[in-house]
C-alpha cells in the first residue's frame, strides 16, 4: 500500500525509523543522563517485539527504508539478536542497523552476521580507560574495543559515534583519527546536545564541530565527501588520502539539518516522536493493543500526525541558556 507516503506539511519524506526497544542501559553516560532516571518504564508498557513488527509492516509500505534498533542499550533487552533476525526475514531489503554501547554484544555477534546487518554503530567517546569509567560509570573500555575488533573481523560495517567534550573526551581526538586511518571504520563526532531535564550541558562542556574540524586539519589533510546516500544521515563525511576509514561530523546544534530530516522515532513505550527536540509524542501503543483497530486505521493515524512533524531548530533557538531543548532523556528516546 504505497497509497500515500510518510510526508509532512513541509514536504519532508520519512524514510528512516529509529526504534528504541528499551529505556534500560547498563552504562550511565554523563551526557545522556540515564543515571538520573528515577524510574524506568514499566515492562508492560514497553512495546513487545510482535507489536514493533506489526508497526513495521504498516510503515515499510508507507516508505520506511531504514530501521535502526537503539535504546537505552538495545542488547540489554532479551532477544534483541533474534529480533533482528526476524526483521530480516520479514523485510529482506530493509536497511537494518543497530546502535549499541558495545559492552553486551558477544552473545549476539552470530545473529548480526546472519541477519546481514547493514552497519553497527558503536558509541565510544574515549580511548582512555579512566576517562571511559568517568564518562560511562563503568570500567568497560576493553570490552568495547574487543567488540569493535570482533565486528570488523566478522566483516560487519562499523561506525563509531563519539561525543567530544572539552577537557574530558576530546583528549582522545588523535586516537580516533588513527582509528579511521587504520581501519575501514567511520568515526563520527556528534555535538553534545542539551537533552533531558537534568542535562549537564553548558557552553564549557560543548565543542562545536567546526572547532574539531579545525583541530584535525591542523595536522591532517581531509578530503570532503558528498553525501550521496540521502538516507545515510546528516553526517558531513571526510576521507584521508589513502586511508580506509572516514571522519564525520554531526552538528545538530551549530549546523542543523532540520530541513532535510527524514527521521521518525519510536520510543520504547510505543509513542511516535516526530522530532528529537520535540517532546510532543503520539502514542501508538493503545492502537496496537486495541483488537478493534486495524492496520489501515493505524496507518491513517500515523499519516495524519506525521504532517505536523516539527522543525526542531525553532525549539533549539527558543531554549534558554543552559536549559534542555527537550525534557525526555536520550535513553528514553534512543538518540
Ligand atoms: N546505548 C546505545 C549506545 O550507547 O549507543 C544506544 C542509545 S544512545 C542514547 C544513542 C546515541 O545517543 C549514542 O551514540 C550517544 O552517544 C548519543 N547521545 C546520548 N546523549 C547525547 C547527547 N546529549 N548529545 C549527543 N549525543 C548523545
mmCIF file of N, CA and C in Angstrom, residues 105-205:
data_model
loop_
_atom_site.group_PDB
_atom_site.id
_atom_site.type_symbol
_atom_site.label_atom_id
_atom_site.label_comp_id
_atom_site.label_asym_id
_atom_site.label_seq_id
_atom_site.Cartn_x
_atom_site.Cartn_y
_atom_site.Cartn_z
ATOM 1 N N UNK A 105 27.642 -7.297 23.439
ATOM 2 C CA UNK A 105 27.357 -7.818 22.108
ATOM 3 C C UNK A 105 27.773 -9.265 21.897
ATOM 4 N N UNK A 106 28.679 -9.777 22.742
ATOM 5 C CA UNK A 106 29.335 -11.041 22.393
ATOM 6 C C UNK A 106 28.355 -12.162 22.020
ATOM 7 N N UNK A 107 27.292 -12.350 22.800
ATOM 8 C CA UNK A 107 26.351 -13.440 22.524
ATOM 9 C C UNK A 107 25.515 -13.220 21.276
ATOM 10 N N UNK A 108 25.538 -12.015 20.711
ATOM 11 C CA UNK A 108 24.660 -11.712 19.574
ATOM 12 C C UNK A 108 25.412 -11.562 18.261
ATOM 13 N N UNK A 109 26.743 -11.728 18.301
ATOM 14 C CA UNK A 109 27.527 -11.479 17.082
ATOM 15 C C UNK A 109 27.030 -12.331 15.913
ATOM 16 N N UNK A 110 26.780 -13.609 16.204
ATOM 17 C CA UNK A 110 26.326 -14.518 15.154
ATOM 18 C C UNK A 110 25.000 -14.058 14.553
ATOM 19 N N UNK A 111 24.095 -13.573 15.434
ATOM 20 C CA UNK A 111 22.799 -13.064 14.946
ATOM 21 C C UNK A 111 23.009 -11.906 13.973
ATOM 22 N N UNK A 112 23.962 -11.043 14.318
ATOM 23 C CA UNK A 112 24.204 -9.869 13.469
ATOM 24 C C UNK A 112 24.752 -10.291 12.109
ATOM 25 N N UNK A 113 25.625 -11.304 12.135
ATOM 26 C CA UNK A 113 26.174 -11.795 10.866
ATOM 27 C C UNK A 113 25.050 -12.416 10.048
ATOM 28 N N UNK A 114 24.257 -13.277 10.725
ATOM 29 C CA UNK A 114 23.210 -13.997 9.991
ATOM 30 C C UNK A 114 22.147 -13.071 9.396
ATOM 31 N N UNK A 115 21.824 -12.013 10.119
ATOM 32 C CA UNK A 115 20.759 -11.140 9.588
ATOM 33 C C UNK A 115 21.321 -10.120 8.605
ATOM 34 N N UNK A 116 22.620 -10.275 8.306
ATOM 35 C CA UNK A 116 23.276 -9.355 7.347
ATOM 36 C C UNK A 116 22.974 -7.897 7.706
ATOM 37 N N UNK A 117 23.263 -7.584 8.940
ATOM 38 C CA UNK A 117 23.023 -6.209 9.405
ATOM 39 C C UNK A 117 23.827 -5.251 8.521
ATOM 40 N N UNK A 118 23.254 -4.129 8.160
ATOM 41 C CA UNK A 118 23.937 -3.226 7.230
ATOM 42 C C UNK A 118 25.076 -2.468 7.890
ATOM 43 N N UNK A 119 24.917 -2.149 9.173
ATOM 44 C CA UNK A 119 26.007 -1.491 9.903
ATOM 45 C C UNK A 119 25.673 -1.496 11.388
ATOM 46 N N UNK A 120 26.735 -1.458 12.201
ATOM 47 C CA UNK A 120 26.546 -1.333 13.650
ATOM 48 C C UNK A 120 27.253 -0.063 14.102
ATOM 49 N N UNK A 121 26.518 0.794 14.789
ATOM 50 C CA UNK A 121 27.127 1.997 15.356
ATOM 51 C C UNK A 121 27.505 1.707 16.805
ATOM 52 N N UNK A 122 28.757 1.969 17.118
ATOM 53 C CA UNK A 122 29.223 1.791 18.491
ATOM 54 C C UNK A 122 29.472 3.181 19.076
ATOM 55 N N UNK A 123 28.930 3.405 20.249
ATOM 56 C CA UNK A 123 29.178 4.684 20.912
ATOM 57 C C UNK A 123 30.439 4.554 21.756
ATOM 58 N N UNK A 124 31.421 5.325 21.407
ATOM 59 C CA UNK A 124 32.695 5.289 22.137
ATOM 60 C C UNK A 124 33.248 6.706 22.137
ATOM 61 N N UNK A 125 33.505 7.232 23.332
ATOM 62 C CA UNK A 125 33.871 8.649 23.421
ATOM 63 C C UNK A 125 35.327 8.876 23.785
ATOM 64 N N UNK A 126 36.017 7.815 24.191
ATOM 65 C CA UNK A 126 37.394 7.989 24.650
ATOM 66 C C UNK A 126 38.159 6.667 24.541
ATOM 67 N N UNK A 127 39.477 6.785 24.438
ATOM 68 C CA UNK A 127 40.322 5.587 24.461
ATOM 69 C C UNK A 127 41.062 5.473 25.789
ATOM 70 N N UNK A 128 40.782 6.369 26.686
ATOM 71 C CA UNK A 128 41.470 6.350 27.969
ATOM 72 C C UNK A 128 40.592 5.621 28.995
ATOM 73 N N UNK A 129 41.099 4.532 29.587
ATOM 74 C CA UNK A 129 40.254 3.717 30.475
ATOM 75 C C UNK A 129 39.660 4.521 31.635
ATOM 76 N N UNK A 130 40.473 5.402 32.218
ATOM 77 C CA UNK A 130 39.953 6.178 33.366
ATOM 78 C C UNK A 130 38.841 7.129 32.934
ATOM 79 N N UNK A 131 39.064 7.771 31.800
ATOM 80 C CA UNK A 131 38.032 8.698 31.293
ATOM 81 C C UNK A 131 36.777 7.917 30.934
ATOM 82 N N UNK A 132 36.968 6.729 30.359
ATOM 83 C CA UNK A 132 35.807 5.910 29.996
ATOM 84 C C UNK A 132 34.958 5.645 31.239
ATOM 85 N N UNK A 133 35.633 5.288 32.328
ATOM 86 C CA UNK A 133 34.906 4.987 33.566
ATOM 87 C C UNK A 133 34.218 6.237 34.103
ATOM 88 N N UNK A 134 34.926 7.358 33.980
ATOM 89 C CA UNK A 134 34.343 8.634 34.451
ATOM 90 C C UNK A 134 33.093 8.995 33.638
ATOM 91 N N UNK A 135 33.175 8.782 32.327
ATOM 92 C CA UNK A 135 32.069 9.197 31.456
ATOM 93 C C UNK A 135 30.889 8.229 31.544
ATOM 94 N N UNK A 136 31.183 6.929 31.600
ATOM 95 C CA UNK A 136 30.098 5.940 31.488
ATOM 96 C C UNK A 136 29.687 5.327 32.830
ATOM 97 N N UNK A 137 30.541 5.537 33.855
ATOM 98 C CA UNK A 137 30.247 4.932 35.149
ATOM 99 C C UNK A 137 30.650 3.468 35.233
ATOM 100 N N UNK A 138 31.262 2.922 34.185
ATOM 101 C CA UNK A 138 31.655 1.500 34.187
ATOM 102 C C UNK A 138 33.066 1.350 33.594
ATOM 103 N N UNK A 139 33.799 0.404 34.154
ATOM 104 C CA UNK A 139 35.155 0.149 33.693
ATOM 105 C C UNK A 139 35.096 -0.889 32.560
ATOM 106 N N UNK A 140 34.647 -0.495 31.393
ATOM 107 C CA UNK A 140 34.385 -1.491 30.348
ATOM 108 C C UNK A 140 35.025 -1.165 29.001
ATOM 109 N N UNK A 141 36.024 -0.272 29.009
ATOM 110 C CA UNK A 141 36.628 0.089 27.724
ATOM 111 C C UNK A 141 37.182 -1.131 26.975
ATOM 112 N N UNK A 142 37.923 -2.056 27.666
ATOM 113 C CA UNK A 142 38.484 -3.193 26.914
ATOM 114 C C UNK A 142 37.399 -4.000 26.202
ATOM 115 N N UNK A 143 36.257 -4.120 26.834
ATOM 116 C CA UNK A 143 35.194 -4.900 26.208
ATOM 117 C C UNK A 143 34.672 -4.214 24.934
ATOM 118 N N UNK A 144 34.554 -2.898 24.982
ATOM 119 C CA UNK A 144 34.071 -2.171 23.794
ATOM 120 C C UNK A 144 35.085 -2.317 22.657
ATOM 121 N N UNK A 145 36.377 -2.209 23.025
ATOM 122 C CA UNK A 145 37.402 -2.299 21.978
ATOM 123 C C UNK A 145 37.420 -3.686 21.360
ATOM 124 N N UNK A 146 37.213 -4.725 22.199
ATOM 125 C CA UNK A 146 37.213 -6.066 21.582
ATOM 126 C C UNK A 146 35.949 -6.306 20.772
ATOM 127 N N UNK A 147 34.853 -5.630 21.134
ATOM 128 C CA UNK A 147 33.639 -5.726 20.310
ATOM 129 C C UNK A 147 33.900 -5.138 18.923
ATOM 130 N N UNK A 148 34.580 -3.995 18.902
ATOM 131 C CA UNK A 148 34.875 -3.363 17.603
ATOM 132 C C UNK A 148 35.711 -4.315 16.748
ATOM 133 N N UNK A 149 36.745 -4.904 17.371
ATOM 134 C CA UNK A 149 37.597 -5.851 16.626
ATOM 135 C C UNK A 149 36.768 -7.026 16.104
ATOM 136 N N UNK A 150 35.889 -7.556 16.970
ATOM 137 C CA UNK A 150 35.112 -8.737 16.578
ATOM 138 C C UNK A 150 34.180 -8.405 15.408
ATOM 139 N N UNK A 151 33.580 -7.224 15.447
ATOM 140 C CA UNK A 151 32.672 -6.827 14.356
ATOM 141 C C UNK A 151 33.447 -6.672 13.045
ATOM 142 N N UNK A 152 34.598 -6.015 13.134
ATOM 143 C CA UNK A 152 35.415 -5.817 11.927
ATOM 144 C C UNK A 152 35.847 -7.178 11.382
ATOM 145 N N UNK A 153 36.295 -8.072 12.279
ATOM 146 C CA UNK A 153 36.719 -9.409 11.839
ATOM 147 C C UNK A 153 35.572 -10.172 11.186
ATOM 148 N N UNK A 154 34.351 -9.911 11.672
ATOM 149 C CA UNK A 154 33.183 -10.627 11.126
ATOM 150 C C UNK A 154 32.699 -9.977 9.825
ATOM 151 N N UNK A 155 33.382 -8.936 9.401
ATOM 152 C CA UNK A 155 33.021 -8.291 8.131
ATOM 153 C C UNK A 155 31.824 -7.356 8.231
ATOM 154 N N UNK A 156 31.500 -6.925 9.451
ATOM 155 C CA UNK A 156 30.356 -6.018 9.635
ATOM 156 C C UNK A 156 30.840 -4.570 9.587
ATOM 157 N N UNK A 157 30.102 -3.736 8.866
ATOM 158 C CA UNK A 157 30.463 -2.312 8.780
ATOM 159 C C UNK A 157 30.285 -1.659 10.156
ATOM 160 N N UNK A 158 31.328 -1.003 10.632
ATOM 161 C CA UNK A 158 31.277 -0.369 11.957
ATOM 162 C C UNK A 158 31.369 1.146 11.811
ATOM 163 N N UNK A 159 30.512 1.814 12.562
ATOM 164 C CA UNK A 159 30.637 3.269 12.676
ATOM 165 C C UNK A 159 30.791 3.587 14.159
ATOM 166 N N UNK A 160 31.635 4.542 14.455
ATOM 167 C CA UNK A 160 31.811 4.949 15.853
ATOM 168 C C UNK A 160 31.139 6.307 16.027
ATOM 169 N N UNK A 161 30.345 6.428 17.074
ATOM 170 C CA UNK A 161 29.767 7.728 17.438
ATOM 171 C C UNK A 161 30.497 8.232 18.674
ATOM 172 N N UNK A 162 31.084 9.409 18.581
ATOM 173 C CA UNK A 162 31.818 9.944 19.729
ATOM 174 C C UNK A 162 31.312 11.342 20.068
ATOM 175 N N UNK A 163 31.001 11.542 21.341
ATOM 176 C CA UNK A 163 30.650 12.889 21.810
ATOM 177 C C UNK A 163 31.923 13.460 22.439
ATOM 178 N N UNK A 164 32.504 14.447 21.783
ATOM 179 C CA UNK A 164 33.749 15.004 22.318
ATOM 180 C C UNK A 164 33.436 16.202 23.205
ATOM 181 N N UNK A 165 33.845 16.075 24.475
ATOM 182 C CA UNK A 165 33.609 17.163 25.431
ATOM 183 C C UNK A 165 34.968 17.732 25.841
ATOM 184 N N UNK A 166 35.114 19.055 25.764
ATOM 185 C CA UNK A 166 36.401 19.667 26.108
ATOM 186 C C UNK A 166 36.842 19.252 27.506
ATOM 187 N N UNK A 167 38.123 18.926 27.628
ATOM 188 C CA UNK A 167 38.663 18.582 28.948
ATOM 189 C C UNK A 167 38.286 17.183 29.400
ATOM 190 N N UNK A 168 37.451 16.491 28.662
ATOM 191 C CA UNK A 168 37.082 15.121 29.069
ATOM 192 C C UNK A 168 37.449 14.169 27.920
ATOM 193 N N UNK A 169 36.552 14.034 26.970
ATOM 194 C CA UNK A 169 36.789 13.038 25.924
ATOM 195 C C UNK A 169 37.590 13.584 24.743
ATOM 196 N N UNK A 170 37.667 14.905 24.633
ATOM 197 C CA UNK A 170 38.337 15.496 23.479
ATOM 198 C C UNK A 170 39.813 15.103 23.386
ATOM 199 N N UNK A 171 40.390 14.727 24.544
ATOM 200 C CA UNK A 171 41.805 14.347 24.568
ATOM 201 C C UNK A 171 42.077 13.114 23.702
ATOM 202 N N UNK A 172 41.035 12.364 23.343
ATOM 203 C CA UNK A 172 41.241 11.155 22.528
ATOM 204 C C UNK A 172 41.163 11.422 21.032
ATOM 205 N N UNK A 173 41.059 12.680 20.641
ATOM 206 C CA UNK A 173 40.857 13.015 19.226
ATOM 207 C C UNK A 173 41.874 12.315 18.312
ATOM 208 N N UNK A 174 43.139 12.386 18.718
ATOM 209 C CA UNK A 174 44.203 11.813 17.882
ATOM 210 C C UNK A 174 43.987 10.305 17.669
ATOM 211 N N UNK A 175 43.554 9.617 18.728
ATOM 212 C CA UNK A 175 43.342 8.165 18.584
ATOM 213 C C UNK A 175 42.153 7.850 17.677
ATOM 214 N N UNK A 176 41.136 8.696 17.726
ATOM 215 C CA UNK A 176 40.005 8.488 16.816
ATOM 216 C C UNK A 176 40.467 8.663 15.366
ATOM 217 N N UNK A 177 41.324 9.657 15.157
ATOM 218 C CA UNK A 177 41.840 9.882 13.797
ATOM 219 C C UNK A 177 42.594 8.641 13.333
ATOM 220 N N UNK A 178 43.443 8.118 14.216
ATOM 221 C CA UNK A 178 44.232 6.945 13.825
ATOM 222 C C UNK A 178 43.344 5.738 13.544
ATOM 223 N N UNK A 179 42.261 5.624 14.290
ATOM 224 C CA UNK A 179 41.346 4.500 14.055
ATOM 225 C C UNK A 179 40.803 4.555 12.626
ATOM 226 N N UNK A 180 40.374 5.738 12.199
ATOM 227 C CA UNK A 180 39.825 5.876 10.845
ATOM 228 C C UNK A 180 40.916 5.736 9.789
ATOM 229 N N UNK A 181 42.155 6.017 10.186
ATOM 230 C CA UNK A 181 43.244 5.867 9.216
ATOM 231 C C UNK A 181 43.658 4.405 9.059
ATOM 232 N N UNK A 182 43.496 3.647 10.158
ATOM 233 C CA UNK A 182 43.976 2.261 10.136
ATOM 234 C C UNK A 182 42.933 1.266 9.652
ATOM 235 N N UNK A 183 41.671 1.533 9.971
ATOM 236 C CA UNK A 183 40.624 0.540 9.676
ATOM 237 C C UNK A 183 39.509 1.152 8.840
ATOM 238 N N UNK A 184 38.757 0.295 8.175
ATOM 239 C CA UNK A 184 37.620 0.763 7.370
ATOM 240 C C UNK A 184 36.436 1.057 8.301
ATOM 241 N N UNK A 185 36.615 2.116 9.091
ATOM 242 C CA UNK A 185 35.609 2.482 10.092
ATOM 243 C C UNK A 185 35.279 3.964 9.913
ATOM 244 N N UNK A 186 33.996 4.291 10.010
ATOM 245 C CA UNK A 186 33.605 5.706 10.014
ATOM 246 C C UNK A 186 33.551 6.182 11.458
ATOM 247 N N UNK A 187 34.340 7.189 11.770
ATOM 248 C CA UNK A 187 34.301 7.788 13.110
ATOM 249 C C UNK A 187 33.543 9.098 12.988
ATOM 250 N N UNK A 188 32.429 9.219 13.708
ATOM 251 C CA UNK A 188 31.619 10.432 13.582
ATOM 252 C C UNK A 188 31.552 11.152 14.923
ATOM 253 N N UNK A 189 31.919 12.405 14.905
ATOM 254 C CA UNK A 189 31.855 13.215 16.121
ATOM 255 C C UNK A 189 30.488 13.895 16.176
ATOM 256 N N UNK A 190 29.795 13.686 17.294
ATOM 257 C CA UNK A 190 28.448 14.261 17.443
ATOM 258 C C UNK A 190 28.509 15.392 18.455
ATOM 259 N N UNK A 191 27.940 16.514 18.099
ATOM 260 C CA UNK A 191 27.888 17.612 19.073
ATOM 261 C C UNK A 191 27.003 17.235 20.253
ATOM 262 N N UNK A 192 27.475 17.585 21.424
ATOM 263 C CA UNK A 192 26.742 17.340 22.672
ATOM 264 C C UNK A 192 25.438 18.136 22.632
ATOM 265 N N UNK A 193 24.310 17.433 22.776
ATOM 266 C CA UNK A 193 23.008 18.111 22.720
ATOM 267 C C UNK A 193 22.425 18.277 24.127
ATOM 268 N N UNK A 194 21.785 19.403 24.399
ATOM 269 C CA UNK A 194 21.189 19.626 25.726
ATOM 270 C C UNK A 194 19.850 18.894 25.860
ATOM 271 N N UNK A 195 19.930 17.610 26.090
ATOM 272 C CA UNK A 195 18.719 16.779 26.152
ATOM 273 C C UNK A 195 18.492 16.263 27.565
ATOM 274 N N UNK A 196 17.243 16.258 27.978
ATOM 275 C CA UNK A 196 16.901 15.717 29.297
ATOM 276 C C UNK A 196 16.939 16.810 30.342
ATOM 277 N N UNK A 197 15.975 16.760 31.279
ATOM 278 C CA UNK A 197 15.844 17.916 32.181
ATOM 279 C C UNK A 197 17.037 18.103 33.110
ATOM 280 N N UNK A 198 17.825 17.042 33.342
ATOM 281 C CA UNK A 198 18.982 17.188 34.226
ATOM 282 C C UNK A 198 20.292 17.300 33.453
ATOM 283 N N UNK A 199 20.193 17.672 32.208
ATOM 284 C CA UNK A 199 21.411 17.683 31.383
ATOM 285 C C UNK A 199 22.520 18.529 32.004
ATOM 286 N N UNK A 200 23.750 18.060 31.837
ATOM 287 C CA UNK A 200 24.895 18.838 32.341
ATOM 288 C C UNK A 200 25.454 19.733 31.231
ATOM 289 N N UNK A 201 24.682 19.877 30.158
ATOM 290 C CA UNK A 201 25.144 20.703 29.031
ATOM 291 C C UNK A 201 25.453 22.131 29.498
ATOM 292 N N UNK A 202 26.574 22.635 29.029
ATOM 293 C CA UNK A 202 26.901 24.049 29.235
ATOM 294 C C UNK A 202 27.840 24.421 28.100
ATOM 295 N N UNK A 203 28.065 25.701 27.909
ATOM 296 C CA UNK A 203 28.972 26.132 26.825
ATOM 297 C C UNK A 203 30.356 25.518 27.008
ATOM 298 N N UNK A 204 30.771 25.387 28.285
ATOM 299 C CA UNK A 204 32.110 24.855 28.542
ATOM 300 C C UNK A 204 32.214 23.366 28.236
ATOM 301 N N UNK A 205 31.086 22.674 28.317
ATOM 302 C CA UNK A 205 31.117 21.224 28.087
ATOM 303 C C UNK A 205 30.869 20.896 26.619
#
